[in-house]
mmCIF file of C-alpha atoms and ligand atoms in Angstrom:
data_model
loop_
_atom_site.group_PDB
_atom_site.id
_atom_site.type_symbol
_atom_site.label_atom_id
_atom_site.label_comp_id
_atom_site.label_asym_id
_atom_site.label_seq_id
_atom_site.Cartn_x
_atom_site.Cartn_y
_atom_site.Cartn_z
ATOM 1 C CA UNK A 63 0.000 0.000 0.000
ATOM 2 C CA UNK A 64 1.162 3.403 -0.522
ATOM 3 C CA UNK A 65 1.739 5.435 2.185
ATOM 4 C CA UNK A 66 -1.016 8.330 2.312
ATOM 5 C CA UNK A 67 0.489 11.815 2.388
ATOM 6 C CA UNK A 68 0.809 14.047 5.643
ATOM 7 C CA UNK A 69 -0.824 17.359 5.118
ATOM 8 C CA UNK A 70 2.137 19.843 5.227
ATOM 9 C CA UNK A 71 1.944 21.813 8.559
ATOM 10 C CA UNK A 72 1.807 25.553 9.047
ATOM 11 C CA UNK A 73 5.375 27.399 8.897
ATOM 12 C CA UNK A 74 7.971 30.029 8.824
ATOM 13 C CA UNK A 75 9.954 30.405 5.116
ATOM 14 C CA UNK A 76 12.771 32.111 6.094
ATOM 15 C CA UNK A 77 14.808 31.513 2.738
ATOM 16 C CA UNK A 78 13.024 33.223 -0.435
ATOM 17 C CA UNK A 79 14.020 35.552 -2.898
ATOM 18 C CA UNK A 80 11.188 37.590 -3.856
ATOM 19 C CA UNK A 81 12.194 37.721 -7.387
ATOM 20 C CA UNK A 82 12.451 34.057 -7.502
ATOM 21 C CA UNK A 83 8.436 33.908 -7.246
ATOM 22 C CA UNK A 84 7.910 35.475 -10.803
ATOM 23 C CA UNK A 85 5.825 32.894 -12.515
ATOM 24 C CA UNK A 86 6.570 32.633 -16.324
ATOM 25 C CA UNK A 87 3.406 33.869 -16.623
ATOM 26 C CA UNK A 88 3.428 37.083 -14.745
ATOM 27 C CA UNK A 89 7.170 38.053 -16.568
ATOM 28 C CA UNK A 90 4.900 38.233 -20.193
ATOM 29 C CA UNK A 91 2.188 39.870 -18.008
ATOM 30 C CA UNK A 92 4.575 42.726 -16.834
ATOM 31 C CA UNK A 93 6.869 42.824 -19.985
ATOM 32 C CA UNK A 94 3.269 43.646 -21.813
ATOM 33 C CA UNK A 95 2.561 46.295 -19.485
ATOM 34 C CA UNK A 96 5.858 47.628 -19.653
ATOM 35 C CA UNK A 97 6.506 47.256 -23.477
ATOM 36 C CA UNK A 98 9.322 45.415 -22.887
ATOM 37 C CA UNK A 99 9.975 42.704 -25.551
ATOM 38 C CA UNK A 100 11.127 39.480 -24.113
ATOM 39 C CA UNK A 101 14.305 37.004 -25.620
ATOM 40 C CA UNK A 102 11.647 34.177 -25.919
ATOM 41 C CA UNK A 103 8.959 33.114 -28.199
ATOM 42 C CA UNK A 104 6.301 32.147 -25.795
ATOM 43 C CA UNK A 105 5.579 30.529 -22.527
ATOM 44 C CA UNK A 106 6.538 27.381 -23.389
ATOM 45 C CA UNK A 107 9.839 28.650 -24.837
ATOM 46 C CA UNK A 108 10.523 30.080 -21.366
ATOM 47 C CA UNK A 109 9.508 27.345 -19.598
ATOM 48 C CA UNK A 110 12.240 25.233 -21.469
ATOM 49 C CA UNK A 111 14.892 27.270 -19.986
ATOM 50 C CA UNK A 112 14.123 26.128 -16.559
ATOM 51 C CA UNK A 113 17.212 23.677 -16.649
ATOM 52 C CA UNK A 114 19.902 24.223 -14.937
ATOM 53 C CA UNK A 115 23.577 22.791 -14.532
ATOM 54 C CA UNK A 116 24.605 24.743 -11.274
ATOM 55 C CA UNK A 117 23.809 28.667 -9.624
ATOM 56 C CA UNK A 118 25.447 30.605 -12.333
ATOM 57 C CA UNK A 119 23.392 29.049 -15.124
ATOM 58 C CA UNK A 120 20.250 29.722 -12.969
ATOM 59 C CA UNK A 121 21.455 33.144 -11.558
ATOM 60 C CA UNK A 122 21.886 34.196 -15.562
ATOM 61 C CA UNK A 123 18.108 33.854 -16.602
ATOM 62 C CA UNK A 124 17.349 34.973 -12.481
ATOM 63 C CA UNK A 125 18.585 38.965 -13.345
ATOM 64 C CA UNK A 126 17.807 38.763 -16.788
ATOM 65 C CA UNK A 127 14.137 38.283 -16.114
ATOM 66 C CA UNK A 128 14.329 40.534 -13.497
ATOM 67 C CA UNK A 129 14.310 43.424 -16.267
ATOM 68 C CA UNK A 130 10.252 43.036 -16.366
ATOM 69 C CA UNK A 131 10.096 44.705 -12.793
ATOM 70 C CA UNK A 132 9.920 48.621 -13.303
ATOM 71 C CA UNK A 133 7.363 50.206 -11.116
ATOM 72 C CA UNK A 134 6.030 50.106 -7.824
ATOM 73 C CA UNK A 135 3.136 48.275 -9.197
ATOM 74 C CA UNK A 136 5.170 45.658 -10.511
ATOM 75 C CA UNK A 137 7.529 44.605 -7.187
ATOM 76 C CA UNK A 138 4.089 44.757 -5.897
ATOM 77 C CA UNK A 139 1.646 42.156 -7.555
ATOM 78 C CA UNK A 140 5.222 39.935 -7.965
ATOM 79 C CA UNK A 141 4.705 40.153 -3.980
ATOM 80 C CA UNK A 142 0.899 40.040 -4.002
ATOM 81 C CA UNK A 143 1.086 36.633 -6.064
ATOM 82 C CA UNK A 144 3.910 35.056 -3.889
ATOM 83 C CA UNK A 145 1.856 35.889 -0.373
ATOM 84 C CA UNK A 146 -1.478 34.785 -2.238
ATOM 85 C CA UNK A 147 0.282 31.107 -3.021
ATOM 86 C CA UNK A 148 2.320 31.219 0.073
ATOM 87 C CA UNK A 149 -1.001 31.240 1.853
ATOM 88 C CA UNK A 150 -2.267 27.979 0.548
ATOM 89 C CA UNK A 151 1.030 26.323 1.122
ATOM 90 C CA UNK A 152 0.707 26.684 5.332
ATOM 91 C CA UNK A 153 3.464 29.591 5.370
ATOM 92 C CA UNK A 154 2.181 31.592 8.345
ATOM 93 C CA UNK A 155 5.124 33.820 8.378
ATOM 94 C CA UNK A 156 7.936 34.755 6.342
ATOM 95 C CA UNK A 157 11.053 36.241 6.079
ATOM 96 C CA UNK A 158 11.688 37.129 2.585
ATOM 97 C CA UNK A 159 15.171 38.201 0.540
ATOM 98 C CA UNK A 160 14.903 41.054 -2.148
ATOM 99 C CA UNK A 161 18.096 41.984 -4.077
ATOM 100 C CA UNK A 162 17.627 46.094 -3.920
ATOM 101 C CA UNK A 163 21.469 46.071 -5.433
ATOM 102 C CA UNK A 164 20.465 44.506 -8.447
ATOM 103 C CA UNK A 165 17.480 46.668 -9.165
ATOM 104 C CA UNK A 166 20.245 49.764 -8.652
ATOM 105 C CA UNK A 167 22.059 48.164 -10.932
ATOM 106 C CA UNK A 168 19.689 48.362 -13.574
ATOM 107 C CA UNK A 169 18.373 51.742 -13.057
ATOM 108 C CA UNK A 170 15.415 51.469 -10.499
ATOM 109 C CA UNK A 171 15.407 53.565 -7.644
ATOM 110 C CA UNK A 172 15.789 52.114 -4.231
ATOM 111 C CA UNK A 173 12.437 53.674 -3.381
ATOM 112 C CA UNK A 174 10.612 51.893 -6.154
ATOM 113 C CA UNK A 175 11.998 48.548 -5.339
ATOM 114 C CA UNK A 176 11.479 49.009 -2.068
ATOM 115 C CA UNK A 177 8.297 50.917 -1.529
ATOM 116 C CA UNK A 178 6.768 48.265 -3.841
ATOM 117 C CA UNK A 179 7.556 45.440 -1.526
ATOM 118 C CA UNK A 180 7.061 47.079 1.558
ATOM 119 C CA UNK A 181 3.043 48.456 0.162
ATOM 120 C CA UNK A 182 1.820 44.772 -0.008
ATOM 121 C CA UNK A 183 3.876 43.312 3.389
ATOM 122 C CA UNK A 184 2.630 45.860 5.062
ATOM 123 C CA UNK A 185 -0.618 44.402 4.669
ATOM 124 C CA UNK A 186 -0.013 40.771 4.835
ATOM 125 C CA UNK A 187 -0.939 39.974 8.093
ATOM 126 C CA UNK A 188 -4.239 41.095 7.480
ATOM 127 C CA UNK A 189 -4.688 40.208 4.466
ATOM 128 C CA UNK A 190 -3.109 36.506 4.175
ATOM 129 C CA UNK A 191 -2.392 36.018 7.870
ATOM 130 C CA UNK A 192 0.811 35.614 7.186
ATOM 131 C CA UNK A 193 3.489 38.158 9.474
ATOM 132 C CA UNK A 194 6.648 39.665 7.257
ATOM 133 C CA UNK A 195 10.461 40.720 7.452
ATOM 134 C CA UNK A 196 12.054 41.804 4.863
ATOM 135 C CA UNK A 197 15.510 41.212 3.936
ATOM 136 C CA UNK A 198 18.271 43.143 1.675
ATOM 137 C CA UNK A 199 20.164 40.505 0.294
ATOM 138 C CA UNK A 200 23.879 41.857 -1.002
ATOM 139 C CA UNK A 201 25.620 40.569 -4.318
ATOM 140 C CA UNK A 202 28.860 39.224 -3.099
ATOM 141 C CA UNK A 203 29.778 38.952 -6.791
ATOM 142 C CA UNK A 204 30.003 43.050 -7.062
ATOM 143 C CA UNK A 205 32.654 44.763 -4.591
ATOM 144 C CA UNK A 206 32.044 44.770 -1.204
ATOM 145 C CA UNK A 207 32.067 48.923 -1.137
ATOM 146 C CA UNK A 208 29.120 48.852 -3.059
ATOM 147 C CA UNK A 209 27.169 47.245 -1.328
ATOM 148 C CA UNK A 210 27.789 49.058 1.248
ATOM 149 C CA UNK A 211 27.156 51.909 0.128
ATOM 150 C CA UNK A 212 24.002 50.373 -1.045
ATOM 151 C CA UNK A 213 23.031 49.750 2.890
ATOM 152 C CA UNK A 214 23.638 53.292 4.132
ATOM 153 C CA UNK A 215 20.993 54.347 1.202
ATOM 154 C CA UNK A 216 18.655 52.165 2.797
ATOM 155 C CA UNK A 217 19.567 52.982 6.390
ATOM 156 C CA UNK A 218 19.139 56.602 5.247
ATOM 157 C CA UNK A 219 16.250 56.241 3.576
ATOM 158 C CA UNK A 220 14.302 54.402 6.453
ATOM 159 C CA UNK A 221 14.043 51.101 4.605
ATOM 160 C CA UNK A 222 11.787 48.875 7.115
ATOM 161 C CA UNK A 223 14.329 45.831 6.844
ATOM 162 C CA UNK A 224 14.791 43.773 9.654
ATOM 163 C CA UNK A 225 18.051 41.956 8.752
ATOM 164 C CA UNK A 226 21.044 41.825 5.795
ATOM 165 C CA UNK A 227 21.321 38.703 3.791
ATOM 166 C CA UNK A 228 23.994 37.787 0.894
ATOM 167 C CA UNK A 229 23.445 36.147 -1.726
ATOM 168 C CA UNK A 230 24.559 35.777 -5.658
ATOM 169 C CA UNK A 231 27.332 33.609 -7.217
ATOM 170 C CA UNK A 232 29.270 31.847 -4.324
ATOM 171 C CA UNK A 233 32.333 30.315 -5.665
ATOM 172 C CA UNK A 234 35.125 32.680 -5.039
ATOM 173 C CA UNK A 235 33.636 35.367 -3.526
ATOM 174 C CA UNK A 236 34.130 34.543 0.037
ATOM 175 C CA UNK A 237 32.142 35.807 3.115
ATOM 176 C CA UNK A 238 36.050 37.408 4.489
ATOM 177 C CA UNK A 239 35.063 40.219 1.973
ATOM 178 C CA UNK A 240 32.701 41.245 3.522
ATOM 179 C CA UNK A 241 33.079 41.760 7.331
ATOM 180 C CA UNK A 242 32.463 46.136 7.133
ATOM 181 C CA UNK A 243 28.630 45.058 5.543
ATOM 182 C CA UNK A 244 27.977 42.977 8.614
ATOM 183 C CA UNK A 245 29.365 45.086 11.153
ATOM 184 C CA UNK A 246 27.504 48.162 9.801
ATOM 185 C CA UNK A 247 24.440 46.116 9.660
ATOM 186 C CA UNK A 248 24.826 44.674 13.007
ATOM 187 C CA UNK A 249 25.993 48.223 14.293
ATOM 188 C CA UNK A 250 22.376 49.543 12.646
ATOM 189 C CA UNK A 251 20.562 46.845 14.825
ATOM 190 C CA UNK A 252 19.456 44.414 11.790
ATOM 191 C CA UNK A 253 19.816 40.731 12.282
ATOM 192 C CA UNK A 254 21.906 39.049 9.606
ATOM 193 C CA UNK A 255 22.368 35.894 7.740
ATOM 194 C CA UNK A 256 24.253 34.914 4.544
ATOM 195 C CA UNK A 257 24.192 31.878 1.915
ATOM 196 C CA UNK A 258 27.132 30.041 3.184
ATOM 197 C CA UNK A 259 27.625 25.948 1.733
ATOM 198 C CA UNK A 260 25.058 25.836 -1.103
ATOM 199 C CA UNK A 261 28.152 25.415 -3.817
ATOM 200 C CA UNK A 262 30.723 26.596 -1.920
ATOM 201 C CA UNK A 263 33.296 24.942 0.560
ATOM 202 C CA UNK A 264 32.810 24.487 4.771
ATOM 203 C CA UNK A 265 35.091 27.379 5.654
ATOM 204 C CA UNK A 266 32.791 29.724 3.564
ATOM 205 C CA UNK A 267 30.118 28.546 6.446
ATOM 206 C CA UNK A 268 32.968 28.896 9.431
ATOM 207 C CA UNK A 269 33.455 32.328 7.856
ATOM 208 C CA UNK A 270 30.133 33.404 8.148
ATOM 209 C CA UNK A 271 29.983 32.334 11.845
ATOM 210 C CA UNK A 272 32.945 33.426 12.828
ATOM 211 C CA UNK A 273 33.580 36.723 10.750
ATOM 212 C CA UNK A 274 30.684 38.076 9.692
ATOM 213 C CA UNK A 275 28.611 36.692 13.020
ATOM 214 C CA UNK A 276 25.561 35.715 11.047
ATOM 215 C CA UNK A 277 22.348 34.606 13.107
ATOM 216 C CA UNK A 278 21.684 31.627 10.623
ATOM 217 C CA UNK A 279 23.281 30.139 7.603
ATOM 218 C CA UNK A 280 21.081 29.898 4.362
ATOM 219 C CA UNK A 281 21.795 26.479 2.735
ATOM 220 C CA UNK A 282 24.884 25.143 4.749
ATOM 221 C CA UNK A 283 24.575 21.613 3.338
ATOM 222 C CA UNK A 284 28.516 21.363 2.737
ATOM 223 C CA UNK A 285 28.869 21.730 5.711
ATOM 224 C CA UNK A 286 28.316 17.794 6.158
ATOM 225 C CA UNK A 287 31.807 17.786 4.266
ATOM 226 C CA UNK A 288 33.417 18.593 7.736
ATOM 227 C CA UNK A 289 32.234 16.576 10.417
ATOM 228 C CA UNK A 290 33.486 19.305 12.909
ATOM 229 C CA UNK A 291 32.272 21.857 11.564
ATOM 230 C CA UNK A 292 28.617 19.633 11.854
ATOM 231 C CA UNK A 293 28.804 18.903 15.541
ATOM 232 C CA UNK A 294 29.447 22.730 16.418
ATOM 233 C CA UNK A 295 26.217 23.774 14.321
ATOM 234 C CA UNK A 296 24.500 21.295 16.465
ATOM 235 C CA UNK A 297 26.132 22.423 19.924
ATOM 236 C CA UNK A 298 25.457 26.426 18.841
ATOM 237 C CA UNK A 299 22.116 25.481 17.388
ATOM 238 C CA UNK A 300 23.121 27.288 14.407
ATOM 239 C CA UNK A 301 20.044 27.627 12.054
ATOM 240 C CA UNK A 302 20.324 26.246 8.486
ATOM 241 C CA UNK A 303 17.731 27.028 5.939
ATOM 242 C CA UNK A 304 17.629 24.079 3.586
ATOM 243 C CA UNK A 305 15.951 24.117 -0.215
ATOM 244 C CA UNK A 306 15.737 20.610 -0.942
ATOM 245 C CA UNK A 307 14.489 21.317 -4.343
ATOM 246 C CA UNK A 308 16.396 23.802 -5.552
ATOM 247 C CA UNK A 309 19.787 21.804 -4.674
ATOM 248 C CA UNK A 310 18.130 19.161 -7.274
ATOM 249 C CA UNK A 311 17.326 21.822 -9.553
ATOM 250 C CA UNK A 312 20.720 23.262 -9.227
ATOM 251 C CA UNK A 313 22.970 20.003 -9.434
ATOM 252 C CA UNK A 314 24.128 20.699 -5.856
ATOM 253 C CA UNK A 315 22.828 17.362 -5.058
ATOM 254 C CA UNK A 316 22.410 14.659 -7.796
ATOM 255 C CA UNK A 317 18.461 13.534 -6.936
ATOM 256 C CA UNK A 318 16.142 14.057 -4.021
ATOM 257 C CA UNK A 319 16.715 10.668 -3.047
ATOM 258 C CA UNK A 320 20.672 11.547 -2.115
ATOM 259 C CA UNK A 321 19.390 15.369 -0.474
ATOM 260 C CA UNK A 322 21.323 14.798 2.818
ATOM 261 C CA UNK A 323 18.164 16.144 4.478
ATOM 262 C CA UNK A 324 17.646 13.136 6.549
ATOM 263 C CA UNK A 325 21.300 13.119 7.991
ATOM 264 C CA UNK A 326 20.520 16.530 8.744
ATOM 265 C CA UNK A 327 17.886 15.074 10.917
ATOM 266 C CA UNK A 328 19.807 12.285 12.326
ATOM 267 C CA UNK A 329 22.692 14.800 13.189
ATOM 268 C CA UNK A 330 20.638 16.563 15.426
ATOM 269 C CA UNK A 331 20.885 19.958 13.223
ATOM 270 C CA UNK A 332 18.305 23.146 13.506
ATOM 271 C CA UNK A 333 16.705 22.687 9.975
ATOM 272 C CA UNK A 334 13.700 24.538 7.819
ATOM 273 C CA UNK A 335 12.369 23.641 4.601
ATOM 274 C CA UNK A 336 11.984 26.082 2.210
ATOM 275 C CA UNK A 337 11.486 27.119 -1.225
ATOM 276 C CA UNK A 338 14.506 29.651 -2.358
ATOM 277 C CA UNK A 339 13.441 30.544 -5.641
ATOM 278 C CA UNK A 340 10.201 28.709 -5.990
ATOM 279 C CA UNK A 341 9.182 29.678 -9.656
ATOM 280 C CA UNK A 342 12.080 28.711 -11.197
ATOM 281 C CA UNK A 343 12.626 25.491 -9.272
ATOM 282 C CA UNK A 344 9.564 23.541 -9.297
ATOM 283 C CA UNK A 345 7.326 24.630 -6.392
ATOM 284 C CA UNK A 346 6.755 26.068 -3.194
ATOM 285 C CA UNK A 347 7.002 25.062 0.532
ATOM 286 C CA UNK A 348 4.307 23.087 0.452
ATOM 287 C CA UNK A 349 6.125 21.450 -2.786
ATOM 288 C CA UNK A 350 9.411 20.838 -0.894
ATOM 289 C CA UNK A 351 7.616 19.686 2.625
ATOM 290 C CA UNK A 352 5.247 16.921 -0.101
ATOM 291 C CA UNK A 353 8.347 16.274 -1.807
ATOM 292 C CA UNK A 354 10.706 15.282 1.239
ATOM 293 C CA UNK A 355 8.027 13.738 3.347
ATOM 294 C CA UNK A 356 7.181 11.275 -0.060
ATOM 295 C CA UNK A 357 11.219 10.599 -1.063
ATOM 296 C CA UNK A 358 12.109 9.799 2.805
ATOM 297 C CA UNK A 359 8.867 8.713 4.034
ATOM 298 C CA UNK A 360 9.004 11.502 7.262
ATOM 299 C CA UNK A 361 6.865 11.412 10.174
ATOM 300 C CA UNK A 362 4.167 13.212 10.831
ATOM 301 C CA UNK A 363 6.361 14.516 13.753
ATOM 302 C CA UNK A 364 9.540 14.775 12.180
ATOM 303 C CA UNK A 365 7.512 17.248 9.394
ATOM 304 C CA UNK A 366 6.323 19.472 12.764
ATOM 305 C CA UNK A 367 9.891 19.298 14.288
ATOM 306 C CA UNK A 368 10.812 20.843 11.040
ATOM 307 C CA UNK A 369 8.706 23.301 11.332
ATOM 308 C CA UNK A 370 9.273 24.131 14.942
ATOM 309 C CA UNK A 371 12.850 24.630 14.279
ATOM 310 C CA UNK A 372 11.702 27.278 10.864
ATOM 311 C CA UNK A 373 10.112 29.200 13.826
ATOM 312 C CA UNK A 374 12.468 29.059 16.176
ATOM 313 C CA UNK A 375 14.979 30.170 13.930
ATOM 314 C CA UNK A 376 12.845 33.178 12.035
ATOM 315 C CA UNK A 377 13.181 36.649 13.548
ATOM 316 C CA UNK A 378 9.292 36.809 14.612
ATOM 317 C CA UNK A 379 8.509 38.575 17.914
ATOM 318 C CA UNK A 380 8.416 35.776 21.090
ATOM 319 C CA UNK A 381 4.500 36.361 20.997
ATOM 320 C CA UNK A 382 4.311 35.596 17.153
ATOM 321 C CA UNK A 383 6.560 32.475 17.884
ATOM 322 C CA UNK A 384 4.697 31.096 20.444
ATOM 323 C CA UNK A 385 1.779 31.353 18.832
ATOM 324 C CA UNK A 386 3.053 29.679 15.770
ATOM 325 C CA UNK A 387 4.794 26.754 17.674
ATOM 326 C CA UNK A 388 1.147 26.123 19.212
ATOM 327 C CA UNK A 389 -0.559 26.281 15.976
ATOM 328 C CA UNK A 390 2.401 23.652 14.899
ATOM 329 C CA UNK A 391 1.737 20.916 18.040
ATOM 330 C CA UNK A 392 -1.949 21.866 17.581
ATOM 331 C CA UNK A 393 -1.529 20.568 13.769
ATOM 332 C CA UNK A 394 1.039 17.888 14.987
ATOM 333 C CA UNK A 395 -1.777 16.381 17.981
ATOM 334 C CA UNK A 396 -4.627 16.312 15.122
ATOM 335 C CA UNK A 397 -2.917 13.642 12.804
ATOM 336 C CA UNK A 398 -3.807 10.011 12.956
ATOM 337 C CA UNK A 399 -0.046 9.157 14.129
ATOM 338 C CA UNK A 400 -0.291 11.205 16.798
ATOM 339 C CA UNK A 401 -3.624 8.931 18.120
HETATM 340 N N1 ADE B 273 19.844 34.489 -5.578
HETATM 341 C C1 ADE B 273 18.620 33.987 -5.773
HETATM 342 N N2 ADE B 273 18.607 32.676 -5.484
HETATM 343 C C2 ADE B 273 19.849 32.364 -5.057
HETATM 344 C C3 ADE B 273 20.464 31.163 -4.598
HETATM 345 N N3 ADE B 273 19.802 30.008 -4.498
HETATM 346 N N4 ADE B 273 21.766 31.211 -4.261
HETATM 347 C C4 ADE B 273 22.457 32.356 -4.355
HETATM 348 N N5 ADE B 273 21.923 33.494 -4.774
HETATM 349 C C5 ADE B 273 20.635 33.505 -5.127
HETATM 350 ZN ZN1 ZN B 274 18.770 31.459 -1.731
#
C-alpha cells in the first residue's frame, strides 16, 4: 500500500528571494505592461529554460528576467502573487530576501523597489495572515564597497528591513570580503544571515559564523563535508535554511533521493524547509515539505519538528513564535499518528 500523504503543517519560510516567485506567466504579463519585448517566443519557450547545470546558469536567466520589474506596481503584484500562493502552502510567516542592489544596478530607484515590496507586506498579516520581514540581500559577486554603500541608502532612507542577507554567485567570492557590511548592519541593529555551503566549501560557512557573526546560515549543506564543523552547528544550534528542491534543480545534489536532508535530521541539526526561488525550481514550501516527506517517508512529527525549528529560527517577535509553535503541536496532535 502506498503510504497516504501528511498534510504539510503551518510554517515560517525564512529563505526566499522575492524575485524568484515570478511565474513565467506574470514576466509576459509585466513585460506587456511595460513594453518590454522578451528574448523568448512564448511561454513554453521560457519554460524550457528552466534547466539548470549549477547557480550561475540559474542566476543568468534569475537577473535577466528581473528586467520586467519597473514600477512600484510591478515589485508589488510579484509580492501580491507570492503571499497569495504562500497562503495555501501553510506559510504563516515569512522572512523574505529582495536583491535592492540589483534593481540599482539596472536603473530602479531604491524607493521603487522598495516601496513596492514594503506596500503589499505591510498588509499581509491582514490580508493573508501571514506576518513579514524583509531582507536586503547583497551581491557578493560586485565589490564589497558597493554594497555598502548600497546599505547606508537604505539605512538613510528608512528602509523597514529587519536583517542583511547575501546572496549571488558563491564560488570565489568569500564571506572574508565582507566583514564592514555585517558590522555596519549589526551596528544599525538588523539581524543578519548569509548563503554560506550551497556550492561553496565548509570554511565559507565557518566564515560566516565566525567573521561576519551571522544569526543563521542559508543552505549550509557542505557543511556535512566537515564533520566538525557539523557537531558545532549542532552544539550552537546554528540555524540552516535548507531548499531541498532547488539543490536538485541546481545540481548541488544529484536527486532528491541523495538530499542529505535526513542526515541533517539524524545529526541533530536546527533545519527549515523552504522554497529559495520557488518559480524557477519547481514549487513552493508546500512542494518541498510533499516532496521530502514522499522521497524519505518523514513522520508526521519529524515534518512538525521541522517546522518548529523554521520558527524558532525566524526573527518573529516571542508572541508571534509562540503562537506559531502552538498552531504547529496543535496541527502535529490532530494527525492520525499522533492517536
Ligand atoms: N539568488 C537567488 N537565489 C539564489 C540562490 N539560491 N543562491 C544564491 N543566490 C541567489
Ligand atoms: Zn537562496
Amino acid at each position: 500500500m502506498v503510504a497516504e500523504l501528511l498534510a504539510t503543517p503551518p510554517c515560517a519560510e525564512i529563505h526566499l528571494h522575492i524575485e524568484g516567485t515570478l511565474e513565467p506567466e506574470l514576466i509576459f504579463e509585466l513585460a506587456a505592461r511595460n513594453g518590454i519585448d522578451l528574448p523568448y517566443a512564448d511561454l513554453e519557450d521560457l519554460r524550457a529554460r528552466y534547466r539548470f547545470t549549477d547557480l550561475q546558469s540559474f542566476l543568468d536567466l534569475y537577473y535577466s528576467n528581473m528586467d520586467v520589474l519597473r514600477t512600484e506596481a510591478d515589485f508589488a503584484d510579484m509580492t501580491r502573487a507570492y503571499l497569495r500562493r504562500a497562503a495555501t502552502a501553510g506559510v504563516r510567516h515569512v522572512e523574505m530576501m529582495m536583491d535592492p542592489q540589483a534593481h540599482l544596478l539596472r536603473g530602479i530607484p531604491l524607493e521603487t523597489s522598495v516601496r513596492g515590496v514594503c506596500a503589499v507586506l505591510e498588509r499581509s498579516e491582514e490580508e493573508f495572515g501571514i506576518s513579514t520581514g524583509l531582507i536586503a540581500a547583497f551581491l557578493r559577486d560586485r565589490p564589497a564597497a558597493e554594497a555598502l554603500e548600497v546599505l547606508e541608502e537604505l539605512l538613510a532612507m528608512g528602509a523597514p528591513i529587519i536583517a542583511i542577507g547575501l546572496d549571488s554567485a558563491e564560488v570565489g567570492n568569500p564571506p572574508s570580503w565582507f566583514v564592514e557590511l555585517y558590522r555596519r548592519a549589526r551596528e544599525a541593529g538588523l539581524r543578519t544571515v548569509a548563503h554560506a555551503g550551497e556550492e561553496g566549501p565548509p570554511t565559507y560557512i565557518v566564515e560566516a559564523l565566525d567573521l561576519l557573526l551571522v544569526d543563521r546560515i542559508d543552505h549550509g549543506i557542505t557543511c556535512l563535508d566537515d564533520p566538525a564543523l557539523v557537531e558545532r552547528l549542532v552544539r550552537e544550534r546554528i540555524p540552516l535554511t535548507i531548499c531541498p528542491l532547488s539543490n536538485v534543480r541546481l545540481q548541488a545534489v544529484e536527486s532528491l533521493a541523495q538530499h542529505p536532508l535526513p542526515q541533517m535530521l539524524d545529526h541533530g541539526l536546527n533545519i527549515s524547509v523552504n522554497s529559495d526561488d520557488p518559480a524557477y525550481f519547481g514549487g513552493y514550501v508546500d512542494d518541498n515539505f510533499r516532496t521530502v516527506q514522499e522521497v524519505f517517508g518523514l513522520s508526521r512529527a519529524q515534518l512538525a519538528r521541522l517546522a518548529e525549528d523554521s520558527i524558532e529560527a525566524s526573527f518573529a517577535s516571542a508572541g508571534r513564535r509562540a503562537e506559531l509553535l502552538g498552531e504547529v503541536r496543535a496541527w502535529a496532535a490532530a494527525g492520525p499518528e499522533a492517536a
